[in-house]
mmCIF file of C-alpha atoms and ligand atoms in Angstrom:
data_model
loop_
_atom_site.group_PDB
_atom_site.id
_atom_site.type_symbol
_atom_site.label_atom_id
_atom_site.label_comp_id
_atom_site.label_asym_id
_atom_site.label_seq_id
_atom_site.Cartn_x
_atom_site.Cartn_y
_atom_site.Cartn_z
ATOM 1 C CA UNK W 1 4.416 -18.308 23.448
ATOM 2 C CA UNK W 2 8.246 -17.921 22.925
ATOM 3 C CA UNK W 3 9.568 -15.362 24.835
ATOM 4 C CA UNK W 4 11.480 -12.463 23.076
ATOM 5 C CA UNK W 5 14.856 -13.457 21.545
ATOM 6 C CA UNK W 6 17.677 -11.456 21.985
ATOM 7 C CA UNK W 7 18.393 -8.821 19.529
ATOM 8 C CA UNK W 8 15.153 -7.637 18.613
ATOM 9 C CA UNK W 9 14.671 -3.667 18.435
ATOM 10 C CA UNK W 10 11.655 -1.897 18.468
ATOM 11 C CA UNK W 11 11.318 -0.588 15.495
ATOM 12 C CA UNK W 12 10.559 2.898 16.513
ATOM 13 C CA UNK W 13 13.579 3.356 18.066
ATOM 14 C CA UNK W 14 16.219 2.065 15.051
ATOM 15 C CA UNK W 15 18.283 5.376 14.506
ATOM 16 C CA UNK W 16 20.939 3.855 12.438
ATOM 17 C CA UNK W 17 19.403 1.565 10.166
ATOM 18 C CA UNK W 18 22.878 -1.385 8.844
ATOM 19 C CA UNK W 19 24.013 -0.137 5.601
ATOM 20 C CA UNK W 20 22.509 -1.168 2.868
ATOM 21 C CA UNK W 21 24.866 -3.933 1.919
ATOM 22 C CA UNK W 22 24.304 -5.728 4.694
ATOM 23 C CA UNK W 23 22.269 -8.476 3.918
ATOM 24 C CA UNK W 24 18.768 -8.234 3.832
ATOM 25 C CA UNK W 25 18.007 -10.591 6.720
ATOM 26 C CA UNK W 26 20.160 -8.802 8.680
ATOM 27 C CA UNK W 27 19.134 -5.814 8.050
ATOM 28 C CA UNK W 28 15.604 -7.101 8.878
ATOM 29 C CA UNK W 29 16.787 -8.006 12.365
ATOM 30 C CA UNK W 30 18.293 -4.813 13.261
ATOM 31 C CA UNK W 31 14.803 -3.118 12.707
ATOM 32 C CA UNK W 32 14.867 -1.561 9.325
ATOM 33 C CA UNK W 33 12.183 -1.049 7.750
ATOM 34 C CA UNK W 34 13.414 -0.240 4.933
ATOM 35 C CA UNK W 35 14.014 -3.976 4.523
ATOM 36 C CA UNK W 36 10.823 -4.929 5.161
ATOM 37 C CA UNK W 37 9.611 -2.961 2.792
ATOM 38 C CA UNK W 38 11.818 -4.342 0.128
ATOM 39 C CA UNK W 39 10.985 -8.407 1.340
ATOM 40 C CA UNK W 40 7.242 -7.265 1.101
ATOM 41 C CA UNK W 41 7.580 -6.247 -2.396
ATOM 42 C CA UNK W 42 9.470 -9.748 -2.896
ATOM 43 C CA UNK W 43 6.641 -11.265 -1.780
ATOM 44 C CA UNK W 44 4.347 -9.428 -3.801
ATOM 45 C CA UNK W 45 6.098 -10.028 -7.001
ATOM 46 C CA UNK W 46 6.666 -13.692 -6.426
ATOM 47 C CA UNK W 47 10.380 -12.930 -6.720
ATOM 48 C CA UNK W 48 12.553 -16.302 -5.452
ATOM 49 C CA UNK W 49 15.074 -14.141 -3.668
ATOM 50 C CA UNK W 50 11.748 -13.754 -0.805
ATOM 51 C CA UNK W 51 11.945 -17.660 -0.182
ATOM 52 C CA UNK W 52 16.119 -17.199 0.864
ATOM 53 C CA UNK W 53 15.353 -14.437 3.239
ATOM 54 C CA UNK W 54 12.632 -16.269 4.767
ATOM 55 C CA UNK W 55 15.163 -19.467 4.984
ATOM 56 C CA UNK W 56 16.943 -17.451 7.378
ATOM 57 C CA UNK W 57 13.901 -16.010 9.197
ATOM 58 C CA UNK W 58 11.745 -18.952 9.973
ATOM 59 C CA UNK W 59 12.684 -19.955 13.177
ATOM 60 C CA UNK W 60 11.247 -16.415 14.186
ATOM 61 C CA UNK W 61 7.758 -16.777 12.450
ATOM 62 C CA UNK W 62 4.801 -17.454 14.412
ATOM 63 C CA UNK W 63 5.105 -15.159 17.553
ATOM 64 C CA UNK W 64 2.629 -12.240 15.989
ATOM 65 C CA UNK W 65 -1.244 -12.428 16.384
ATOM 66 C CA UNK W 66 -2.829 -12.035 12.954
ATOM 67 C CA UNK W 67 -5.828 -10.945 13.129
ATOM 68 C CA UNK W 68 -8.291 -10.197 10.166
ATOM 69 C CA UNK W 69 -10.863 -7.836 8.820
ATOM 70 C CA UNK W 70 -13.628 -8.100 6.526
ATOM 71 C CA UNK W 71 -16.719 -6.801 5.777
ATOM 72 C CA UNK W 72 -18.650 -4.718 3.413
ATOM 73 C CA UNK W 73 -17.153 -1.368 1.713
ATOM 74 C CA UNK W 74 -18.370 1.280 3.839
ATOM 75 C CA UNK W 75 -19.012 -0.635 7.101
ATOM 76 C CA UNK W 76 -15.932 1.477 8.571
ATOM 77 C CA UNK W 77 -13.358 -1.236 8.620
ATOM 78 C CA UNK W 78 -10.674 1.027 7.476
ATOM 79 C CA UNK W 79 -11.300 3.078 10.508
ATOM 80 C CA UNK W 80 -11.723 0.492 13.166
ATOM 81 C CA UNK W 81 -8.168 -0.887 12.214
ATOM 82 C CA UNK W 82 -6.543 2.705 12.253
ATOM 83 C CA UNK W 83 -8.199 3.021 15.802
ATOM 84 C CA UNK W 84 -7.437 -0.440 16.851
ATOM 85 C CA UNK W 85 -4.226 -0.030 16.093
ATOM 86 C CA UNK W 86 -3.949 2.505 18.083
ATOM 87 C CA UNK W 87 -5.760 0.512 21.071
ATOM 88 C CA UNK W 88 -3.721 -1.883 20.908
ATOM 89 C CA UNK W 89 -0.350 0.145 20.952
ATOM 90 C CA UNK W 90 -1.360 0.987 24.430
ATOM 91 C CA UNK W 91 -0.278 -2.855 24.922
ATOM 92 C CA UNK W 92 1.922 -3.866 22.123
ATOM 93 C CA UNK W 93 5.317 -2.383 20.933
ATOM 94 C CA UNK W 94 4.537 -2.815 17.862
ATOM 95 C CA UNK W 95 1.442 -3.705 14.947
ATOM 96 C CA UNK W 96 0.966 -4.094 11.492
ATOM 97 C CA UNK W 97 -1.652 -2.841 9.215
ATOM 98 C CA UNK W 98 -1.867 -4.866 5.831
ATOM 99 C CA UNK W 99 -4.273 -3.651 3.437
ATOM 100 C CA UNK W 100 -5.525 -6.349 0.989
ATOM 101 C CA UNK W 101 -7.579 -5.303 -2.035
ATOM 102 C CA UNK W 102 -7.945 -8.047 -4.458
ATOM 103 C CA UNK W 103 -10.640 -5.906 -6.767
ATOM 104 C CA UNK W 104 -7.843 -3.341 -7.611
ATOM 105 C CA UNK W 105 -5.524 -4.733 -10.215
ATOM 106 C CA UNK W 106 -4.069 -1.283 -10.036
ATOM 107 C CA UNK W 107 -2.324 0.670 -7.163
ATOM 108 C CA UNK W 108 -4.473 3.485 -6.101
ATOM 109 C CA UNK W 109 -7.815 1.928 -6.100
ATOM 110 C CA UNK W 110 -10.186 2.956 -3.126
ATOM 111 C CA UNK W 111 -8.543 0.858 -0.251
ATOM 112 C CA UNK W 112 -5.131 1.845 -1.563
ATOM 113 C CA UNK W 113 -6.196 5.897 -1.625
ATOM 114 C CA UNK W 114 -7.141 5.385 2.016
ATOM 115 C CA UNK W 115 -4.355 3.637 2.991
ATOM 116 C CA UNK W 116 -2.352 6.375 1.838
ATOM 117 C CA UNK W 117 -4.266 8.756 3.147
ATOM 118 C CA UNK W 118 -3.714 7.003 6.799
ATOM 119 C CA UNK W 119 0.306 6.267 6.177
ATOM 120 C CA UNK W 120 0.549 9.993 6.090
ATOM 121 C CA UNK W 121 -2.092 10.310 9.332
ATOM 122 C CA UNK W 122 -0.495 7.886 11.239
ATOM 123 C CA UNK W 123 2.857 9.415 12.978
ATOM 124 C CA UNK W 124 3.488 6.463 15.400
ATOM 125 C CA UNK W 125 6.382 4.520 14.674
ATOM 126 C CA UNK W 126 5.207 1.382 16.386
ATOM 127 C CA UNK W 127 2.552 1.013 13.276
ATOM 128 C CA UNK W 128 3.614 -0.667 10.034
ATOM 129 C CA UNK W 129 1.462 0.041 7.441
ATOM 130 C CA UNK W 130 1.423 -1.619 4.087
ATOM 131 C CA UNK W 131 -1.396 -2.244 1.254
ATOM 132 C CA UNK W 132 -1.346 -4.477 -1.541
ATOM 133 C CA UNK W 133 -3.706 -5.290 -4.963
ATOM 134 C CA UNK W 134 -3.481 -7.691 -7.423
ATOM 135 C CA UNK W 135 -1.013 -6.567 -9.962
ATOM 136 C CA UNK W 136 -3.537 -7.783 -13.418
ATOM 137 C CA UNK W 137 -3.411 -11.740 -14.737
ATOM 138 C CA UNK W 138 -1.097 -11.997 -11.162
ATOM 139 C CA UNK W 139 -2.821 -14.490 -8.773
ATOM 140 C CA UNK W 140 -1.654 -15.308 -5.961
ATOM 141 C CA UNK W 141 -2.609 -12.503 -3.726
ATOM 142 C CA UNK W 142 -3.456 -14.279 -0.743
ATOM 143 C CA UNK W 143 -0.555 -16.316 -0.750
ATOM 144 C CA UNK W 144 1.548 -12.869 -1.005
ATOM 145 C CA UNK W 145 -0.929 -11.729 1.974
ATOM 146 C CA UNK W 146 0.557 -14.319 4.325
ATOM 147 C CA UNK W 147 4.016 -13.738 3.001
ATOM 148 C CA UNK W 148 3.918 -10.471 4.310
ATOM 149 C CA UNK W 149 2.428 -11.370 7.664
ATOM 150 C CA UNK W 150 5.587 -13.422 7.795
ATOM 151 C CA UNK W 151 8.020 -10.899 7.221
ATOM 152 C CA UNK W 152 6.274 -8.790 9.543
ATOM 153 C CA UNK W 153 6.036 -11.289 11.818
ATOM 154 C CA UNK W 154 9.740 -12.147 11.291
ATOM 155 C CA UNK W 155 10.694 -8.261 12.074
ATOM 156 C CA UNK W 156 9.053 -8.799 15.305
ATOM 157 C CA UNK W 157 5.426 -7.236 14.881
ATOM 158 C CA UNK W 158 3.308 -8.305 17.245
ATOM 159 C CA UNK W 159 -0.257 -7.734 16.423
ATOM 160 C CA UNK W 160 -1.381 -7.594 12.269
ATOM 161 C CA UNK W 161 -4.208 -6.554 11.170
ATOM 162 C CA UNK W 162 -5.076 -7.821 7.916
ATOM 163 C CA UNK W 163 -8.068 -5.436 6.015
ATOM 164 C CA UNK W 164 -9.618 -6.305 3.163
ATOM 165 C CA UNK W 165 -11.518 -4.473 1.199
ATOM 166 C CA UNK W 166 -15.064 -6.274 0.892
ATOM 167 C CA UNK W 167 -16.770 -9.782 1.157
ATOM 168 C CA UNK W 168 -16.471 -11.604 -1.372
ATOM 169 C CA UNK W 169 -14.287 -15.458 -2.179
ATOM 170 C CA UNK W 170 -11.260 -13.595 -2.809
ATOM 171 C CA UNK W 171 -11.696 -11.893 0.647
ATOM 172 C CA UNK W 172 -12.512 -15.249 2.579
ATOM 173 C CA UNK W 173 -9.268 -16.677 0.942
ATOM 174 C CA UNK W 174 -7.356 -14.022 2.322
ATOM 175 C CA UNK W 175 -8.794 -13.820 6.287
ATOM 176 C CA UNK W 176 -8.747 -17.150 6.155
ATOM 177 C CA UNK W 177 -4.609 -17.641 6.700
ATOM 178 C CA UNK W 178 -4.946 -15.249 10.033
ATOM 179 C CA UNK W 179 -5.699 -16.545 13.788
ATOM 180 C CA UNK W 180 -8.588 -14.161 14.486
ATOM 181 C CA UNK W 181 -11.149 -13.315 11.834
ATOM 182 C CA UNK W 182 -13.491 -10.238 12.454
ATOM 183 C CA UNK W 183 -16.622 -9.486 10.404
ATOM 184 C CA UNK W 184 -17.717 -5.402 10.300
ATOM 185 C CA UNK W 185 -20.781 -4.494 9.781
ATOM 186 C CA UNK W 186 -23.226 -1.475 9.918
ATOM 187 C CA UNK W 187 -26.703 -0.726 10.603
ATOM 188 C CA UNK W 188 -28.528 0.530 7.120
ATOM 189 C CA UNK W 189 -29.735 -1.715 3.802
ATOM 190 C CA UNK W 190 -30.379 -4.828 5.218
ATOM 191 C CA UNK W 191 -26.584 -5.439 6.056
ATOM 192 C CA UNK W 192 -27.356 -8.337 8.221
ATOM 193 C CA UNK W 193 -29.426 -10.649 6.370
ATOM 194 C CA UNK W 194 -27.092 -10.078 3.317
ATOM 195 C CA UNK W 195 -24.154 -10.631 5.808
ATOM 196 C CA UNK W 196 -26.239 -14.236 7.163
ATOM 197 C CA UNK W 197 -27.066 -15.300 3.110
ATOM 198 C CA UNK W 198 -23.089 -14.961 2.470
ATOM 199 C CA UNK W 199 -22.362 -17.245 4.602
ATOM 200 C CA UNK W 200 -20.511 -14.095 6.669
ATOM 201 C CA UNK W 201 -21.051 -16.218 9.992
ATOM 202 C CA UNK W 202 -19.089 -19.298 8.743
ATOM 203 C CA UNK W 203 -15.799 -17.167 8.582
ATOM 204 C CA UNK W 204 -16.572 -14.987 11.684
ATOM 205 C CA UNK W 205 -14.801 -15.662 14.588
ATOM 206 C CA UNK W 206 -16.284 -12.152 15.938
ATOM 207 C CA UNK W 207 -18.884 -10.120 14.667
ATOM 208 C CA UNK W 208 -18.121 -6.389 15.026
ATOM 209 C CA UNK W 209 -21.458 -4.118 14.448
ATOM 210 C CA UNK W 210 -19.368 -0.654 14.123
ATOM 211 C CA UNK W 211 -21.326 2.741 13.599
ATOM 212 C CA UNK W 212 -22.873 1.973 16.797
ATOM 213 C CA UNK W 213 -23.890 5.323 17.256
ATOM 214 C CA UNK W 214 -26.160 5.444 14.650
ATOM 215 C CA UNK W 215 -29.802 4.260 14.438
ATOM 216 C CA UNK W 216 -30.604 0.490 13.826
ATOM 217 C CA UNK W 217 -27.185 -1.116 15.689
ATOM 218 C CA UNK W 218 -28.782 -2.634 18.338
ATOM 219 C CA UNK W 219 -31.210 -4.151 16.001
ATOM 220 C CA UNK W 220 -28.588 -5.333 14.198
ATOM 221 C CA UNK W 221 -26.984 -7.103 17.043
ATOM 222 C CA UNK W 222 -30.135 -8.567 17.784
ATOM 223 C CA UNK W 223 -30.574 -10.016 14.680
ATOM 224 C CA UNK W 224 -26.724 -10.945 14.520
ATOM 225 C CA UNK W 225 -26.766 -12.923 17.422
ATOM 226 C CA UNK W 226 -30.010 -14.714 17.281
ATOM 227 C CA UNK W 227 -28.561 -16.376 13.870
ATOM 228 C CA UNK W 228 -25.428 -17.142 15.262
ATOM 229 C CA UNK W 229 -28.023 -18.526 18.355
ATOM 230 C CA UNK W 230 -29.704 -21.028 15.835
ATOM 231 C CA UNK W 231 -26.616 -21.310 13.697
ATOM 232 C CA UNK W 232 -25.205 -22.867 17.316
ATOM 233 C CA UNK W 233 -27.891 -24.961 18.116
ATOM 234 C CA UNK W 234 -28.562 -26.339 14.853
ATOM 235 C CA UNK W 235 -25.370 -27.854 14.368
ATOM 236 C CA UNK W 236 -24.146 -30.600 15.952
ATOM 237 C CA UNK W 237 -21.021 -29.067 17.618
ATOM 238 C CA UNK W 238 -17.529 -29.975 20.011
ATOM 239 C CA UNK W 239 -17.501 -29.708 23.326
ATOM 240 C CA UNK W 240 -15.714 -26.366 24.297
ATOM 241 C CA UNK W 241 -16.306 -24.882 20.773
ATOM 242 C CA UNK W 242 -15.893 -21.202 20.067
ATOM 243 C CA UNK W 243 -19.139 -19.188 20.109
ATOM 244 C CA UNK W 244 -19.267 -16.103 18.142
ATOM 245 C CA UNK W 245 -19.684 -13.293 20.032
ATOM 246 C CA UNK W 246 -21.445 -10.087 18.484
ATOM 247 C CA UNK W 247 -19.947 -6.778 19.359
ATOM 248 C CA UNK W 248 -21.232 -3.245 19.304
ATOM 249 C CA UNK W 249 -18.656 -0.440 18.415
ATOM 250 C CA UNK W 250 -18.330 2.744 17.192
ATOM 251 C CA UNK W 251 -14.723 3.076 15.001
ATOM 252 C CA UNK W 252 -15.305 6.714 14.616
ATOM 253 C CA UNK W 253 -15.485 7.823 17.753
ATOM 254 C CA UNK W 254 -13.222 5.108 19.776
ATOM 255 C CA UNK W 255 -15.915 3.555 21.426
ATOM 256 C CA UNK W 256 -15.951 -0.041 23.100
ATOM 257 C CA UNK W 257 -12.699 -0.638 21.497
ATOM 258 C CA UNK W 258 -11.578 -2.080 24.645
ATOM 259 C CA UNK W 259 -14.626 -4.844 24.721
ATOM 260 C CA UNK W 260 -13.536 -5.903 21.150
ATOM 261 C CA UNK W 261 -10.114 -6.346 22.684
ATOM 262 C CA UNK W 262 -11.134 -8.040 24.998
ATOM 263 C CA UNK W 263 -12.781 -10.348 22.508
ATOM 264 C CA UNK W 264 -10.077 -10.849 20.188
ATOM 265 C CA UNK W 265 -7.923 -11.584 23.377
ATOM 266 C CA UNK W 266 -10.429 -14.056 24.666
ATOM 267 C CA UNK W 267 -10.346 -15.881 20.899
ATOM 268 C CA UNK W 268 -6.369 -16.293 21.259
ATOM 269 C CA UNK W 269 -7.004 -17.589 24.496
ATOM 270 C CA UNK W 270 -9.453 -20.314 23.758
ATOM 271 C CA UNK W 271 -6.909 -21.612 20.387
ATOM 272 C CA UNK W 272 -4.150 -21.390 22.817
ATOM 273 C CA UNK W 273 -5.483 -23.772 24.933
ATOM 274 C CA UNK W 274 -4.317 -26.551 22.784
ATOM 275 C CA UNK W 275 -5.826 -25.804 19.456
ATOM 276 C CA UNK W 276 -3.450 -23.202 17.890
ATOM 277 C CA UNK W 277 -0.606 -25.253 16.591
ATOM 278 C CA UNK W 278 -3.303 -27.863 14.594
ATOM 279 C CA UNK W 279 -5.236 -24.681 13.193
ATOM 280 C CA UNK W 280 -2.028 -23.219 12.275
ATOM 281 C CA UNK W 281 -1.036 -26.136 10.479
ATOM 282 C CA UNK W 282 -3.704 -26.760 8.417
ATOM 283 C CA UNK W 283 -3.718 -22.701 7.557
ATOM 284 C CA UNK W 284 0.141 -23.094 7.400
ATOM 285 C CA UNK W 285 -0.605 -26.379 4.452
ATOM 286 C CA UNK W 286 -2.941 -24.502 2.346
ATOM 287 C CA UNK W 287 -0.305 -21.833 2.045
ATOM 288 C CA UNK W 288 2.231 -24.258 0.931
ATOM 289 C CA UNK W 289 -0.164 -25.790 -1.492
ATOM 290 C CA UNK W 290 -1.441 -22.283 -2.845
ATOM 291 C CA UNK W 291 2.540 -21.690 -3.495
ATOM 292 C CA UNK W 292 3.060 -25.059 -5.020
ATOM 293 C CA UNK W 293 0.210 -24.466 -7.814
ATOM 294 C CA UNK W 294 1.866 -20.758 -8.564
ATOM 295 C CA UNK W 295 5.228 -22.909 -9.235
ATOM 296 C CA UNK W 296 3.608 -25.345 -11.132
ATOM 297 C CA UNK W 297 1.849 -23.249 -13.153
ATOM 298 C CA UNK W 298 4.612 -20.972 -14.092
ATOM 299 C CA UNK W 299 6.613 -24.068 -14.583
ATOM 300 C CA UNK W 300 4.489 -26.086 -16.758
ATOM 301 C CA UNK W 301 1.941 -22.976 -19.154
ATOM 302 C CA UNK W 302 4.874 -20.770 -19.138
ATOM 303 C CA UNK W 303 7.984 -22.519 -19.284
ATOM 304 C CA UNK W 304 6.867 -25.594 -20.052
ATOM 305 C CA UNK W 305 4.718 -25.270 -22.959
ATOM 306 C CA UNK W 306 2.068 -26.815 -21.758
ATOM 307 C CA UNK W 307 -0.050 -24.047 -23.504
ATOM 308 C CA UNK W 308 1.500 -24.933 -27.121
ATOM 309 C CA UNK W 309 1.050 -28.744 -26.308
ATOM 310 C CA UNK W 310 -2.821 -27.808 -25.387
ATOM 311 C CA UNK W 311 -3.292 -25.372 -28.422
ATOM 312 C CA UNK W 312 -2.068 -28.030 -31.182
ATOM 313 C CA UNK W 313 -4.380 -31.002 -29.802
ATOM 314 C CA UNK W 314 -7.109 -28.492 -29.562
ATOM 315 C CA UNK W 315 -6.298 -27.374 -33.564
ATOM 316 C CA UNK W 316 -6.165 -31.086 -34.052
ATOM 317 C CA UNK W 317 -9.740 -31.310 -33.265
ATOM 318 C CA UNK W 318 -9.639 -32.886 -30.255
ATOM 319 C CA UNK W 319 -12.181 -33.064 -27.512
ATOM 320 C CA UNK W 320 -11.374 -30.576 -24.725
ATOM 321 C CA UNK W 321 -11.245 -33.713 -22.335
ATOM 322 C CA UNK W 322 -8.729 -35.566 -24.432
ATOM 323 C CA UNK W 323 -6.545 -32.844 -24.414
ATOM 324 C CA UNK W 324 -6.806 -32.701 -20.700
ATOM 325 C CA UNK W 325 -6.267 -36.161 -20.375
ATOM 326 C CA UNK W 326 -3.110 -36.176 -22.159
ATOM 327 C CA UNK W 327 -1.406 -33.046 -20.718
ATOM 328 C CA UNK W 328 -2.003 -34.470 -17.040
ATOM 329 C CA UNK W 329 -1.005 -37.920 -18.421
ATOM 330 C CA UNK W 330 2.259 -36.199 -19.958
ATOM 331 C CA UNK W 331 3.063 -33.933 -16.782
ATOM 332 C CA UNK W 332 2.862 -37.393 -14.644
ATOM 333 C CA UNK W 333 4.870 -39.413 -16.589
ATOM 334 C CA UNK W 334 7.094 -36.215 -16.475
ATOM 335 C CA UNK W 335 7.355 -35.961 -19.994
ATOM 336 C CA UNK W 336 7.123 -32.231 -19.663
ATOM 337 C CA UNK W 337 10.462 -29.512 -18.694
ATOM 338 C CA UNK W 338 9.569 -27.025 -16.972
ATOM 339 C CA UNK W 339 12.904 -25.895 -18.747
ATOM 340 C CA UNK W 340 11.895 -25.027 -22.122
ATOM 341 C CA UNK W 341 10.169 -27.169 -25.430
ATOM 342 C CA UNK W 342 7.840 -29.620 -24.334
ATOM 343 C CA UNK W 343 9.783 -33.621 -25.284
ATOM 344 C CA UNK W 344 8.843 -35.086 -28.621
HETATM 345 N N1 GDP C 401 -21.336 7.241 12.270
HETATM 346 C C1 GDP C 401 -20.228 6.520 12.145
HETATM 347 N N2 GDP C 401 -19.542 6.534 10.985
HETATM 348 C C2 GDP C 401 -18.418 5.793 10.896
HETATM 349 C C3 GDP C 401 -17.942 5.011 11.976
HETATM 350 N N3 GDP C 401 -16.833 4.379 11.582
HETATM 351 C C4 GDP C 401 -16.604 4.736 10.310
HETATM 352 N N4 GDP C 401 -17.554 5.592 9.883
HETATM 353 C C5 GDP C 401 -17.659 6.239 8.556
HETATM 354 O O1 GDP C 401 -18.045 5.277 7.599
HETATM 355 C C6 GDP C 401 -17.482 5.564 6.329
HETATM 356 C C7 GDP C 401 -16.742 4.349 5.785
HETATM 357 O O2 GDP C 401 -15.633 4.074 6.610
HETATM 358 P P1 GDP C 401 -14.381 3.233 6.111
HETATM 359 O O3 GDP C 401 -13.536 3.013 7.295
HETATM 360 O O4 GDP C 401 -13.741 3.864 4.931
HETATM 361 O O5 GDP C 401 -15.123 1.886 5.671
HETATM 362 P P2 GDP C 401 -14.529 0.589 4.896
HETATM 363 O O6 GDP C 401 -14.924 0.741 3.463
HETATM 364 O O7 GDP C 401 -15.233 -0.587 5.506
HETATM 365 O O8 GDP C 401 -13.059 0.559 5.107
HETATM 366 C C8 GDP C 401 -16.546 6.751 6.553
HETATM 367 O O9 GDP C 401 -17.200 7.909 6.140
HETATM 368 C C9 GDP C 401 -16.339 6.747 8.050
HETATM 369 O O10 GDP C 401 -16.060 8.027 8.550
HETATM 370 C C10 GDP C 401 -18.687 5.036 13.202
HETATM 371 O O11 GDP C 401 -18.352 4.399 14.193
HETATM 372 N N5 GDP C 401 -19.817 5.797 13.215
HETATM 373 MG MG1 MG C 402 -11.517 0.495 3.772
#
């Protein structure tokens, strides 16, 4: 890892935040938050000014540990990343709590009313917190997800934590840009076959059985690792691979937070020994990509008129195909502008 460049602040102790004319990179690096607030929202809105911030900022990306969380509603995540977070502070100057709901196209839905309700708990100024939704026909919310794990990143965070708010492909998409991936689930329904039939252990990187003081965890774990057992031997599989560890904790009361640390800890360790930078990349390519088809899709239905071009051949009577085959056929031979009227 890089060791700390000069300049950076903790940002708990920032007094005087720069004025707010200073530039917003600047401004970044003296420890406001104020400013990462404001290049989170960038990011969230897809607004270009983000991209010349981050210009300025890259050299500083890649120093925080991003780890995320997913699981089923109720399986406590919320609470496990409040008390991690606190763990962890016993450690780290300072961690980030990003809150990812892609089921709420509006602000306030259930992962955003906790949030809220934490922000105001949550009195340490050595925790960022921050939630997110989709904002309606707005994709694009796991590319905005690792936007703001770089910014935070940038401002010198060291840890993130990355919730989301259940299990499904939207949720995958958006664990799947962070370093450490934990899976929470409870004892109660039948959570761990579900978790095993959706695919839950192919994303894992640690399974977290929280509510440990309740009835039916330590059958859980049982169960939990004897698939990840024949998961393991079933597969034909790398030397020095990562096994999936299964871990029993209990969020609400701060229990055996310290052997999930040591878990998570134990994960960084094993990419670090060589594997990180590769796995980054790939993660660091499908981010690029997801940004590319936002621009090219804004470019081409919006501006372009690819939509009008699509609509006429369809009125035409044309076979859905066809039409396909001539838009792609027309955007390759670049005989659409992203600046207006599609060319005669
Ligand atoms: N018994 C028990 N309840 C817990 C524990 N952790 C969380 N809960 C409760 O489980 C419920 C759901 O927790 P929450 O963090 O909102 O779950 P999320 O939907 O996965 O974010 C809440 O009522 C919590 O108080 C735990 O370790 N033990
Ligand atoms: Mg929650």
């Amino acid at each position: 890892m890089r060791s700390e460049p000069v300049g950076w602040y903790h940002p708990g102790l920032v007094t005087s935040p720069q004025p707010p004319q200073a530039p917003l990179a600047e401004r970044l690096l003296a420890g406001d938050k104020g400013a990462l607030a404001r290049l989170i929202t960038w990011a969230e809105n897809a607004d270009a000014r983000f991209a010349d911030v981050m210009r300025a900022l890259h050299p500083r990306v890649g120093r925080a540990w991003r780890v995320g969380v997913t699981g089923p509603p109720g399986a406590g995540k919320s609470t496990l990343v409040n008390e991690f977070a606190r763990y962890e502070r016993a450690t780290k100057r300072s961690l980030g709590i990003l809150a990812v709901d892609p089921s709420s196209p509006f602000t306030g839905g259930a992962l955003l009313g906790d949030r809220i309700r934490m922000e105001e708990r949550t009195t340490d100024p050595g925790i960022y917190i921050r939630s997110m939704a989709s904002r309606g026909s707005h994709g694009g919310l796991a590319r905005a997800a690792v936007d703001a794990c770089d910014a935070m990143d940038a401002f010198g965070i060291e840890e993130i934590l990355l919730e989301t708010v259940g299990v499904g492909q939207a949720e995958y998409d958006i664990v799947a840009a962070t370093d450490t991936v934990l899976v929470v689930l409870c004892p109660g329904a039948g959570d761990g076959i579900q978790a095993m039939k959706a695919g839950i252990l192919e994303v894992a990187d640690v399974l977290v059985v929280n509510k440990a003081d309740l009835a039916g965890a330590d059958r859980l774990v049982l169960d939990l690792e004897e698939a990840v057992h024949i998961r393991e031997h079933t597969k034909k599989r790398p030397d020095g691979a990562w096994s999936v560890p299964v871990v029993a904790v209990s969020a609400g009361k701060g229990e055996h937070l310290d052997l999930l640390a040591g878990h998570v800890a134990r994960h960084r360790a094993w990419l670090e020994e060589g594997r990180l930078a590769a796995v980054r990349r790939s993660k660091r390519l499908a981010h690029v990509r997801q940004v590319v088809e936002e621009r090219l899709d804004e470019a081409l239905w919006t501006r372009g008129g690819l939509a009008e071009r699509a609509g006429a051949l369809l009125d035409g009577g044309r076979a859905p195909y066809d039409v396909v085959e001539t838009l792609v056929a027309a955007i390759l031979a670049g005989d659409v502008s992203s600046r207006g009227a599609p060319k005669p």
